[in-house]
Amino acid sequence: MSDVGLYGLAVMGQNFALNMASHGFSVCVGNRSQPKVDLTVNRAKAEGNLPLVGSSSVEDFVSKLSKPRKVIILVQAGKPVDATIAALSEYMEEGDLIIDGGNEWFPNSVRRAEELKPKGINFIGMGISGGEEGARNGPSLMPGGPKESYDIIAPILTKCAAQVSDGECVAYCGPVGSGNYIKMVHNGIEYADMQLIGEVYSVLKDVVGMSNDEMAAQFAKWNEGDLDSYLIEITSKILAKKDDVTGKGHVVDYVLDKTGSKGTGRWTVQEAAEQSVACPTLAASLDCRYISSIKGERVKASKILKGPTEFPNVSKEQVRFHV
């Protein structure tokens, strides 16, 4: 019988399953489509015959788990989570535990916990930060739910989370919804960070006149000091990346200036308003995402609305220093 199950095998799900297996926990994986299950099982074999098995159905998946069953689900937020919980809970029992590791609006986690109570199935909403690479090698985990339920899954989470000088990057966050809340705010702040980086890029490129390679070097230098962070690091690498499709120029110059959002930034701004907390930088970054997403309208507007054509005559070194 497997120590833990993971249902939902997009790349994040596959990688977190392999993470748990690589730390010695036996894992059973399941997915709505069988090819993803087979792919994950084959990855586990290729990465050192890790203790990971597949399943052929939801019933088969649940039957392969030791009691109390511990199931982590990593599926798209919203209705797919509800559908997955409904399918799993049909075969799970009182005392079992479901952990939703997706980016979810925290009231939904509170609702799902209440809906599972009559069956005696426990529920944790858990934020996961670190992307696909973090899921495989050590993410930051933010679980929120009953403390006794956290204690059941804690031995697995503490080993699989990122490990830093002052311990593992996981801690009990509080009642159900609290982990999702923390991850929501985390993502909202990240929206603002990325908008600031984007605006710095624009100033360095259009005002200072720096090349992609020069900007890459500048971000790399910043990453050696107080700004040392994942986002600054990857910005440097992205700016330096040559385009290997055309063989001409840098990848960044071929990227469409249009972006979307998954909802966590909007939720953060909404919640800030509900709590009467000012978050102007976060709100502005969300506005910029919305403006960015309507590329066609921006192109039409640019033919009607005229902005400045010349930049102030200022020292470029001074601009770079103050940026």
mmCIF file of C-alpha atoms in Angstrom:
data_model
loop_
_atom_site.group_PDB
_atom_site.id
_atom_site.type_symbol
_atom_site.label_atom_id
_atom_site.label_comp_id
_atom_site.label_asym_id
_atom_site.label_seq_id
_atom_site.Cartn_x
_atom_site.Cartn_y
_atom_site.Cartn_z
ATOM 1 C CA MET A 1 0.000 0.000 0.000
ATOM 2 C CA SER A 2 1.217 3.503 -0.824
ATOM 3 C CA ASP A 3 1.970 6.142 1.808
ATOM 4 C CA VAL A 4 0.345 8.940 -0.161
ATOM 5 C CA GLY A 5 -1.587 9.515 -3.354
ATOM 6 C CA LEU A 6 -1.341 12.314 -5.874
ATOM 7 C CA TYR A 7 -4.197 12.928 -8.292
ATOM 8 C CA GLY A 8 -3.781 15.296 -11.231
ATOM 9 C CA LEU A 9 -0.728 14.780 -13.385
ATOM 10 C CA ALA A 10 0.057 17.935 -15.277
ATOM 11 C CA VAL A 11 3.746 18.797 -14.896
ATOM 12 C CA MET A 12 3.307 20.180 -11.361
ATOM 13 C CA GLY A 13 1.555 17.010 -10.247
ATOM 14 C CA GLN A 14 4.081 14.721 -11.875
ATOM 15 C CA ASN A 15 6.989 16.592 -10.344
ATOM 16 C CA PHE A 16 5.583 16.690 -6.829
ATOM 17 C CA ALA A 17 4.790 12.977 -6.990
ATOM 18 C CA LEU A 18 8.385 12.263 -8.038
ATOM 19 C CA ASN A 19 9.611 14.581 -5.282
ATOM 20 C CA MET A 20 7.777 12.565 -2.632
ATOM 21 C CA ALA A 21 8.940 9.269 -4.122
ATOM 22 C CA SER A 22 12.553 10.455 -4.247
ATOM 23 C CA HIS A 23 12.365 11.083 -0.486
ATOM 24 C CA GLY A 24 11.461 7.465 0.145
ATOM 25 C CA PHE A 25 7.670 7.712 0.361
ATOM 26 C CA SER A 26 5.677 5.226 -1.679
ATOM 27 C CA VAL A 27 3.344 7.124 -3.987
ATOM 28 C CA CYS A 28 0.300 6.129 -6.022
ATOM 29 C CA VAL A 29 -0.638 8.473 -8.870
ATOM 30 C CA GLY A 30 -3.922 8.948 -10.676
ATOM 31 C CA ASN A 31 -5.290 11.104 -13.450
ATOM 32 C CA ARG A 32 -8.434 11.478 -15.508
ATOM 33 C CA SER A 33 -6.524 10.323 -18.617
ATOM 34 C CA GLN A 34 -4.356 7.191 -18.467
ATOM 35 C CA PRO A 35 -1.417 8.389 -20.655
ATOM 36 C CA LYS A 36 -0.336 10.883 -17.944
ATOM 37 C CA VAL A 37 -0.303 8.061 -15.398
ATOM 38 C CA ASP A 38 1.856 5.915 -17.668
ATOM 39 C CA LEU A 39 4.192 8.848 -18.337
ATOM 40 C CA THR A 40 4.693 9.500 -14.615
ATOM 41 C CA VAL A 41 5.337 5.822 -13.870
ATOM 42 C CA ASN A 42 7.916 5.729 -16.671
ATOM 43 C CA ARG A 43 9.570 8.893 -15.337
ATOM 44 C CA ALA A 44 9.844 7.274 -11.907
ATOM 45 C CA LYS A 45 11.561 4.245 -13.422
ATOM 46 C CA ALA A 46 13.923 6.407 -15.466
ATOM 47 C CA GLU A 47 14.857 8.527 -12.440
ATOM 48 C CA GLY A 48 16.063 5.561 -10.402
ATOM 49 C CA ASN A 49 13.173 3.129 -9.972
ATOM 50 C CA LEU A 50 11.447 5.412 -7.496
ATOM 51 C CA PRO A 51 8.669 3.866 -5.329
ATOM 52 C CA LEU A 52 5.761 5.087 -7.447
ATOM 53 C CA VAL A 53 2.853 3.125 -8.912
ATOM 54 C CA GLY A 54 0.012 4.054 -11.208
ATOM 55 C CA SER A 55 -3.729 3.419 -11.073
ATOM 56 C CA SER A 56 -6.398 2.679 -13.659
ATOM 57 C CA SER A 57 -9.409 4.414 -12.082
ATOM 58 C CA VAL A 58 -10.395 6.551 -9.096
ATOM 59 C CA GLU A 59 -11.514 3.443 -7.226
ATOM 60 C CA ASP A 60 -8.236 1.669 -8.008
ATOM 61 C CA PHE A 61 -6.306 4.779 -6.947
ATOM 62 C CA VAL A 62 -7.987 5.009 -3.544
ATOM 63 C CA SER A 63 -7.717 1.255 -2.957
ATOM 64 C CA LYS A 64 -3.915 1.413 -3.214
ATOM 65 C CA LEU A 65 -3.512 3.889 -0.337
ATOM 66 C CA SER A 66 -2.744 2.995 3.269
ATOM 67 C CA LYS A 67 -5.177 4.240 5.932
ATOM 68 C CA PRO A 68 -5.776 6.929 6.908
ATOM 69 C CA ARG A 69 -5.587 7.780 3.227
ATOM 70 C CA LYS A 70 -3.723 10.933 2.285
ATOM 71 C CA VAL A 71 -4.490 12.346 -1.178
ATOM 72 C CA ILE A 72 -2.936 15.465 -2.692
ATOM 73 C CA ILE A 73 -4.825 16.829 -5.685
ATOM 74 C CA LEU A 74 -3.253 19.143 -8.232
ATOM 75 C CA VAL A 75 -5.901 20.017 -10.797
ATOM 76 C CA GLN A 76 -7.173 23.273 -12.252
ATOM 77 C CA ALA A 77 -8.858 25.509 -9.684
ATOM 78 C CA GLY A 78 -12.632 25.817 -9.600
ATOM 79 C CA LYS A 79 -15.072 23.210 -10.890
ATOM 80 C CA PRO A 80 -12.366 20.603 -11.700
ATOM 81 C CA VAL A 81 -11.416 20.555 -7.998
ATOM 82 C CA ASP A 82 -15.043 20.026 -6.972
ATOM 83 C CA ALA A 83 -15.422 17.225 -9.534
ATOM 84 C CA THR A 84 -12.208 15.546 -8.366
ATOM 85 C CA ILE A 85 -13.192 15.743 -4.690
ATOM 86 C CA ALA A 86 -16.628 14.307 -5.496
ATOM 87 C CA ALA A 87 -15.061 11.379 -7.352
ATOM 88 C CA LEU A 88 -12.486 10.654 -4.641
ATOM 89 C CA SER A 89 -14.837 11.018 -1.686
ATOM 90 C CA GLU A 90 -17.098 8.326 -3.125
ATOM 91 C CA TYR A 91 -14.436 5.769 -2.179
ATOM 92 C CA MET A 92 -12.739 7.458 0.787
ATOM 93 C CA GLU A 93 -13.678 6.948 4.431
ATOM 94 C CA GLU A 94 -13.966 8.773 7.722
ATOM 95 C CA GLY A 95 -10.544 9.932 8.895
ATOM 96 C CA ASP A 96 -9.063 10.158 5.404
ATOM 97 C CA LEU A 97 -7.484 13.406 4.200
ATOM 98 C CA ILE A 98 -7.714 15.391 0.955
ATOM 99 C CA ILE A 99 -5.168 18.170 0.315
ATOM 100 C CA ASP A 100 -5.819 20.612 -2.519
ATOM 101 C CA GLY A 101 -2.483 22.027 -3.701
ATOM 102 C CA GLY A 102 -3.833 24.361 -6.388
ATOM 103 C CA ASN A 103 -4.138 28.139 -6.453
ATOM 104 C CA GLU A 104 -7.642 28.454 -5.031
ATOM 105 C CA TRP A 105 -9.851 31.286 -3.780
ATOM 106 C CA PHE A 106 -9.798 30.684 -0.014
ATOM 107 C CA PRO A 107 -13.608 30.712 0.540
ATOM 108 C CA ASN A 108 -13.813 27.706 -1.797
ATOM 109 C CA SER A 109 -11.515 25.750 0.505
ATOM 110 C CA VAL A 110 -13.669 26.681 3.504
ATOM 111 C CA ARG A 111 -16.772 25.533 1.604
ATOM 112 C CA ARG A 112 -15.203 22.223 0.563
ATOM 113 C CA ALA A 113 -14.103 21.471 4.115
ATOM 114 C CA GLU A 114 -17.682 21.985 5.323
ATOM 115 C CA GLU A 115 -19.088 19.815 2.516
ATOM 116 C CA LEU A 116 -16.758 16.942 3.460
ATOM 117 C CA LYS A 117 -17.528 17.084 7.190
ATOM 118 C CA PRO A 118 -20.645 14.859 7.029
ATOM 119 C CA LYS A 119 -18.472 12.088 5.551
ATOM 120 C CA GLY A 120 -15.768 12.608 8.158
ATOM 121 C CA ILE A 121 -13.186 13.340 5.457
ATOM 122 C CA ASN A 122 -10.656 15.990 6.459
ATOM 123 C CA PHE A 123 -9.547 18.756 4.113
ATOM 124 C CA ILE A 124 -6.486 20.977 3.787
ATOM 125 C CA GLY A 125 -6.002 23.804 1.296
ATOM 126 C CA MET A 126 -2.290 24.165 0.587
ATOM 127 C CA GLY A 127 -0.475 26.851 -1.361
ATOM 128 C CA ILE A 128 2.546 25.642 -3.318
ATOM 129 C CA SER A 129 5.211 28.072 -4.481
ATOM 130 C CA GLY A 130 8.220 27.386 -6.671
ATOM 131 C CA GLY A 131 6.708 26.350 -9.982
ATOM 132 C CA GLU A 132 7.499 23.129 -11.789
ATOM 133 C CA GLU A 133 11.141 23.070 -10.705
ATOM 134 C CA GLY A 134 10.218 23.705 -7.089
ATOM 135 C CA ALA A 135 7.620 20.954 -7.157
ATOM 136 C CA ARG A 136 10.310 18.471 -8.162
ATOM 137 C CA ASN A 137 13.233 19.686 -6.064
ATOM 138 C CA GLY A 138 11.624 21.411 -3.086
ATOM 139 C CA PRO A 139 8.768 23.936 -3.023
ATOM 140 C CA SER A 140 7.514 26.314 -0.366
ATOM 141 C CA LEU A 141 4.340 24.830 1.121
ATOM 142 C CA MET A 142 1.519 26.679 2.895
ATOM 143 C CA PRO A 143 -1.013 24.223 4.374
ATOM 144 C CA GLY A 144 -4.138 25.353 6.185
ATOM 145 C CA GLY A 145 -6.666 23.056 7.848
ATOM 146 C CA PRO A 146 -7.265 21.096 11.071
ATOM 147 C CA LYS A 147 -4.025 20.814 13.049
ATOM 148 C CA GLU A 148 -4.544 17.085 13.605
ATOM 149 C CA SER A 149 -4.838 16.629 9.826
ATOM 150 C CA TYR A 150 -1.655 18.595 9.236
ATOM 151 C CA ASP A 151 0.148 16.377 11.726
ATOM 152 C CA ILE A 152 -0.773 13.337 9.598
ATOM 153 C CA ILE A 153 0.804 14.741 6.422
ATOM 154 C CA ALA A 154 3.586 16.785 8.080
ATOM 155 C CA PRO A 155 6.272 14.062 7.946
ATOM 156 C CA ILE A 156 5.916 13.977 4.158
ATOM 157 C CA LEU A 157 5.665 17.745 3.637
ATOM 158 C CA THR A 158 8.651 18.603 5.846
ATOM 159 C CA LYS A 159 10.929 16.272 3.891
ATOM 160 C CA CYS A 160 9.698 17.305 0.443
ATOM 161 C CA ALA A 161 9.661 21.071 0.991
ATOM 162 C CA ALA A 162 12.641 23.255 0.118
ATOM 163 C CA GLN A 163 15.354 23.082 2.774
ATOM 164 C CA VAL A 164 17.166 26.283 3.774
ATOM 165 C CA SER A 165 19.595 27.314 6.498
ATOM 166 C CA ASP A 166 16.878 27.870 9.111
ATOM 167 C CA GLY A 167 14.781 24.811 8.283
ATOM 168 C CA GLU A 168 12.226 23.494 5.864
ATOM 169 C CA CYS A 169 9.976 25.840 3.863
ATOM 170 C CA VAL A 170 6.700 24.593 5.303
ATOM 171 C CA ALA A 171 4.740 25.402 8.429
ATOM 172 C CA TYR A 172 1.212 24.943 9.710
ATOM 173 C CA CYS A 173 -0.567 28.137 8.623
ATOM 174 C CA GLY A 174 -3.794 27.830 10.599
ATOM 175 C CA PRO A 175 -7.416 26.843 9.901
ATOM 176 C CA VAL A 176 -8.683 25.820 6.476
ATOM 177 C CA GLY A 177 -8.314 28.641 3.955
ATOM 178 C CA SER A 178 -5.321 30.243 5.658
ATOM 179 C CA GLY A 179 -2.785 28.493 3.420
ATOM 180 C CA ASN A 180 -4.668 29.604 0.309
ATOM 181 C CA TYR A 181 -4.880 33.125 1.744
ATOM 182 C CA ILE A 182 -1.115 33.330 2.256
ATOM 183 C CA LYS A 183 -0.438 31.993 -1.242
ATOM 184 C CA MET A 184 -2.938 34.496 -2.671
ATOM 185 C CA VAL A 185 -1.126 37.427 -1.051
ATOM 186 C CA HIS A 186 2.235 35.930 -2.090
ATOM 187 C CA ASN A 187 1.070 35.848 -5.722
ATOM 188 C CA GLY A 188 -0.371 39.363 -5.512
ATOM 189 C CA ILE A 189 2.981 40.682 -4.306
ATOM 190 C CA GLU A 190 4.655 38.776 -7.123
ATOM 191 C CA TYR A 191 2.381 40.541 -9.624
ATOM 192 C CA ALA A 192 3.724 43.842 -8.297
ATOM 193 C CA ASP A 193 7.336 42.647 -8.371
ATOM 194 C CA MET A 194 7.009 41.574 -12.000
ATOM 195 C CA GLN A 195 5.367 44.856 -12.982
ATOM 196 C CA LEU A 196 8.222 46.794 -11.362
ATOM 197 C CA ILE A 197 10.754 44.670 -13.238
ATOM 198 C CA GLY A 198 8.861 45.274 -16.474
ATOM 199 C CA GLU A 199 8.875 49.028 -15.947
ATOM 200 C CA VAL A 200 12.586 49.029 -15.089
ATOM 201 C CA TYR A 201 13.216 47.076 -18.303
ATOM 202 C CA SER A 202 11.253 49.707 -20.255
ATOM 203 C CA VAL A 203 13.225 52.595 -18.746
ATOM 204 C CA LEU A 204 16.603 50.921 -19.301
ATOM 205 C CA LYS A 205 15.715 50.012 -22.884
ATOM 206 C CA ASP A 206 13.827 53.081 -24.073
ATOM 207 C CA VAL A 207 15.323 55.893 -21.970
ATOM 208 C CA VAL A 208 18.843 54.751 -21.172
ATOM 209 C CA GLY A 209 19.210 52.901 -24.477
ATOM 210 C CA MET A 210 20.777 49.752 -23.066
ATOM 211 C CA SER A 211 21.015 46.591 -25.159
ATOM 212 C CA ASN A 212 19.607 43.254 -24.025
ATOM 213 C CA ASP A 213 23.062 42.011 -23.069
ATOM 214 C CA GLU A 214 23.781 45.190 -21.111
ATOM 215 C CA MET A 215 20.477 44.891 -19.269
ATOM 216 C CA ALA A 216 21.180 41.217 -18.560
ATOM 217 C CA ALA A 217 24.495 42.196 -16.994
ATOM 218 C CA GLN A 218 22.804 44.944 -14.960
ATOM 219 C CA PHE A 219 20.164 42.579 -13.554
ATOM 220 C CA ALA A 220 22.860 39.993 -12.792
ATOM 221 C CA LYS A 221 24.752 42.660 -10.844
ATOM 222 C CA TRP A 222 21.621 43.643 -8.930
ATOM 223 C CA ASN A 223 21.078 39.987 -8.100
ATOM 224 C CA GLU A 224 24.394 39.961 -6.231
ATOM 225 C CA GLY A 225 23.143 42.503 -3.693
ATOM 226 C CA ASP A 226 19.985 43.370 -1.784
ATOM 227 C CA LEU A 227 17.788 42.465 -4.765
ATOM 228 C CA ASP A 228 19.003 38.854 -4.793
ATOM 229 C CA SER A 229 15.889 36.884 -5.754
ATOM 230 C CA TYR A 230 14.479 34.349 -8.173
ATOM 231 C CA LEU A 231 12.710 36.970 -10.305
ATOM 232 C CA ILE A 232 15.781 39.172 -10.707
ATOM 233 C CA GLU A 233 17.899 36.108 -11.486
ATOM 234 C CA ILE A 234 15.611 34.793 -14.228
ATOM 235 C CA THR A 235 15.161 38.299 -15.690
ATOM 236 C CA SER A 236 18.900 38.424 -16.244
ATOM 237 C CA LYS A 237 18.887 34.993 -17.879
ATOM 238 C CA ILE A 238 15.871 35.793 -20.058
ATOM 239 C CA LEU A 239 17.406 39.035 -21.331
ATOM 240 C CA ALA A 240 20.643 37.230 -22.207
ATOM 241 C CA LYS A 241 18.903 34.341 -23.999
ATOM 242 C CA LYS A 242 19.616 34.294 -27.754
ATOM 243 C CA ASP A 243 16.847 33.168 -30.087
ATOM 244 C CA ASP A 244 17.668 29.640 -31.190
ATOM 245 C CA VAL A 245 14.743 29.426 -33.630
ATOM 246 C CA THR A 246 15.677 32.222 -36.005
ATOM 247 C CA GLY A 247 19.296 32.466 -34.936
ATOM 248 C CA LYS A 248 18.882 36.233 -34.888
ATOM 249 C CA GLY A 249 18.770 38.481 -31.847
ATOM 250 C CA HIS A 250 17.314 37.705 -28.427
ATOM 251 C CA VAL A 251 14.213 35.748 -27.435
ATOM 252 C CA VAL A 252 12.764 38.687 -25.499
ATOM 253 C CA ASP A 253 12.367 40.696 -28.700
ATOM 254 C CA TYR A 254 10.117 37.993 -30.169
ATOM 255 C CA VAL A 255 7.820 37.699 -27.154
ATOM 256 C CA LEU A 256 4.312 39.075 -27.719
ATOM 257 C CA ASP A 257 3.637 42.009 -25.387
ATOM 258 C CA LYS A 258 0.422 40.492 -24.100
ATOM 259 C CA THR A 259 -0.146 38.711 -20.812
ATOM 260 C CA GLY A 260 -2.965 37.108 -18.878
ATOM 261 C CA SER A 261 -3.637 36.251 -15.249
ATOM 262 C CA LYS A 262 -4.964 33.272 -13.323
ATOM 263 C CA GLY A 263 -6.928 35.184 -10.702
ATOM 264 C CA THR A 264 -4.720 35.340 -7.621
ATOM 265 C CA GLY A 265 -3.741 38.968 -8.207
ATOM 266 C CA ARG A 266 -7.371 39.967 -8.624
ATOM 267 C CA TRP A 267 -8.325 38.056 -5.486
ATOM 268 C CA THR A 268 -5.587 39.856 -3.538
ATOM 269 C CA VAL A 269 -6.816 43.297 -4.623
ATOM 270 C CA GLN A 270 -10.437 42.320 -3.906
ATOM 271 C CA GLU A 271 -9.555 41.080 -0.429
ATOM 272 C CA ALA A 272 -7.491 44.192 0.277
ATOM 273 C CA ALA A 273 -10.552 46.303 -0.540
ATOM 274 C CA GLU A 274 -12.742 44.097 1.686
ATOM 275 C CA GLN A 275 -10.284 44.622 4.553
ATOM 276 C CA SER A 276 -9.839 48.366 3.812
ATOM 277 C CA VAL A 277 -6.138 47.870 3.171
ATOM 278 C CA ALA A 278 -4.434 50.082 0.596
ATOM 279 C CA CYS A 279 -2.375 48.167 -1.972
ATOM 280 C CA PRO A 280 -1.847 50.682 -4.791
ATOM 281 C CA THR A 281 1.206 48.954 -6.283
ATOM 282 C CA LEU A 282 -0.594 45.619 -6.470
ATOM 283 C CA ALA A 283 -3.726 47.240 -7.919
ATOM 284 C CA ALA A 284 -1.707 49.131 -10.531
ATOM 285 C CA SER A 285 0.105 45.957 -11.562
ATOM 286 C CA LEU A 286 -3.242 44.198 -12.009
ATOM 287 C CA ASP A 287 -4.505 47.107 -14.139
ATOM 288 C CA CYS A 288 -1.403 46.829 -16.300
ATOM 289 C CA ARG A 289 -2.091 43.123 -16.848
ATOM 290 C CA TYR A 290 -5.603 43.909 -17.990
ATOM 291 C CA ILE A 291 -4.316 46.598 -20.361
ATOM 292 C CA SER A 292 -1.646 44.239 -21.634
ATOM 293 C CA SER A 293 -4.209 41.526 -22.396
ATOM 294 C CA ILE A 294 -6.178 43.713 -24.848
ATOM 295 C CA LYS A 295 -3.440 43.919 -27.471
ATOM 296 C CA GLY A 296 -5.850 44.643 -30.340
ATOM 297 C CA GLU A 297 -7.430 47.594 -28.557
ATOM 298 C CA ARG A 298 -4.016 48.990 -27.641
ATOM 299 C CA VAL A 299 -2.906 48.886 -31.262
ATOM 300 C CA LYS A 300 -6.047 50.762 -32.350
ATOM 301 C CA ALA A 301 -5.696 53.295 -29.524
ATOM 302 C CA SER A 302 -2.069 53.975 -30.436
ATOM 303 C CA LYS A 303 -3.243 55.378 -33.787
ATOM 304 C CA ILE A 304 -5.494 57.888 -32.036
ATOM 305 C CA LEU A 305 -3.773 58.713 -28.748
ATOM 306 C CA LYS A 306 -0.356 60.307 -29.102
ATOM 307 C CA GLY A 307 2.195 60.179 -26.318
ATOM 308 C CA PRO A 308 5.554 61.913 -25.929
ATOM 309 C CA THR A 309 7.983 61.373 -28.791
ATOM 310 C CA GLU A 310 11.098 62.678 -27.053
ATOM 311 C CA PHE A 311 12.557 61.837 -23.665
ATOM 312 C CA PRO A 312 13.919 64.474 -21.275
ATOM 313 C CA ASN A 313 17.584 65.293 -21.700
ATOM 314 C CA VAL A 314 18.881 63.637 -18.544
ATOM 315 C CA SER A 315 22.010 61.732 -17.675
ATOM 316 C CA LYS A 316 21.519 58.076 -18.583
ATOM 317 C CA GLU A 317 23.906 57.033 -15.821
ATOM 318 C CA GLN A 318 21.857 59.035 -13.358
ATOM 319 C CA VAL A 319 18.663 57.320 -14.536
ATOM 320 C CA ARG A 320 20.271 53.894 -14.219
ATOM 321 C CA PHE A 321 21.528 54.711 -10.736
ATOM 322 C CA HIS A 322 18.116 55.879 -9.490
ATOM 323 C CA VAL A 323 16.295 52.937 -11.077
#
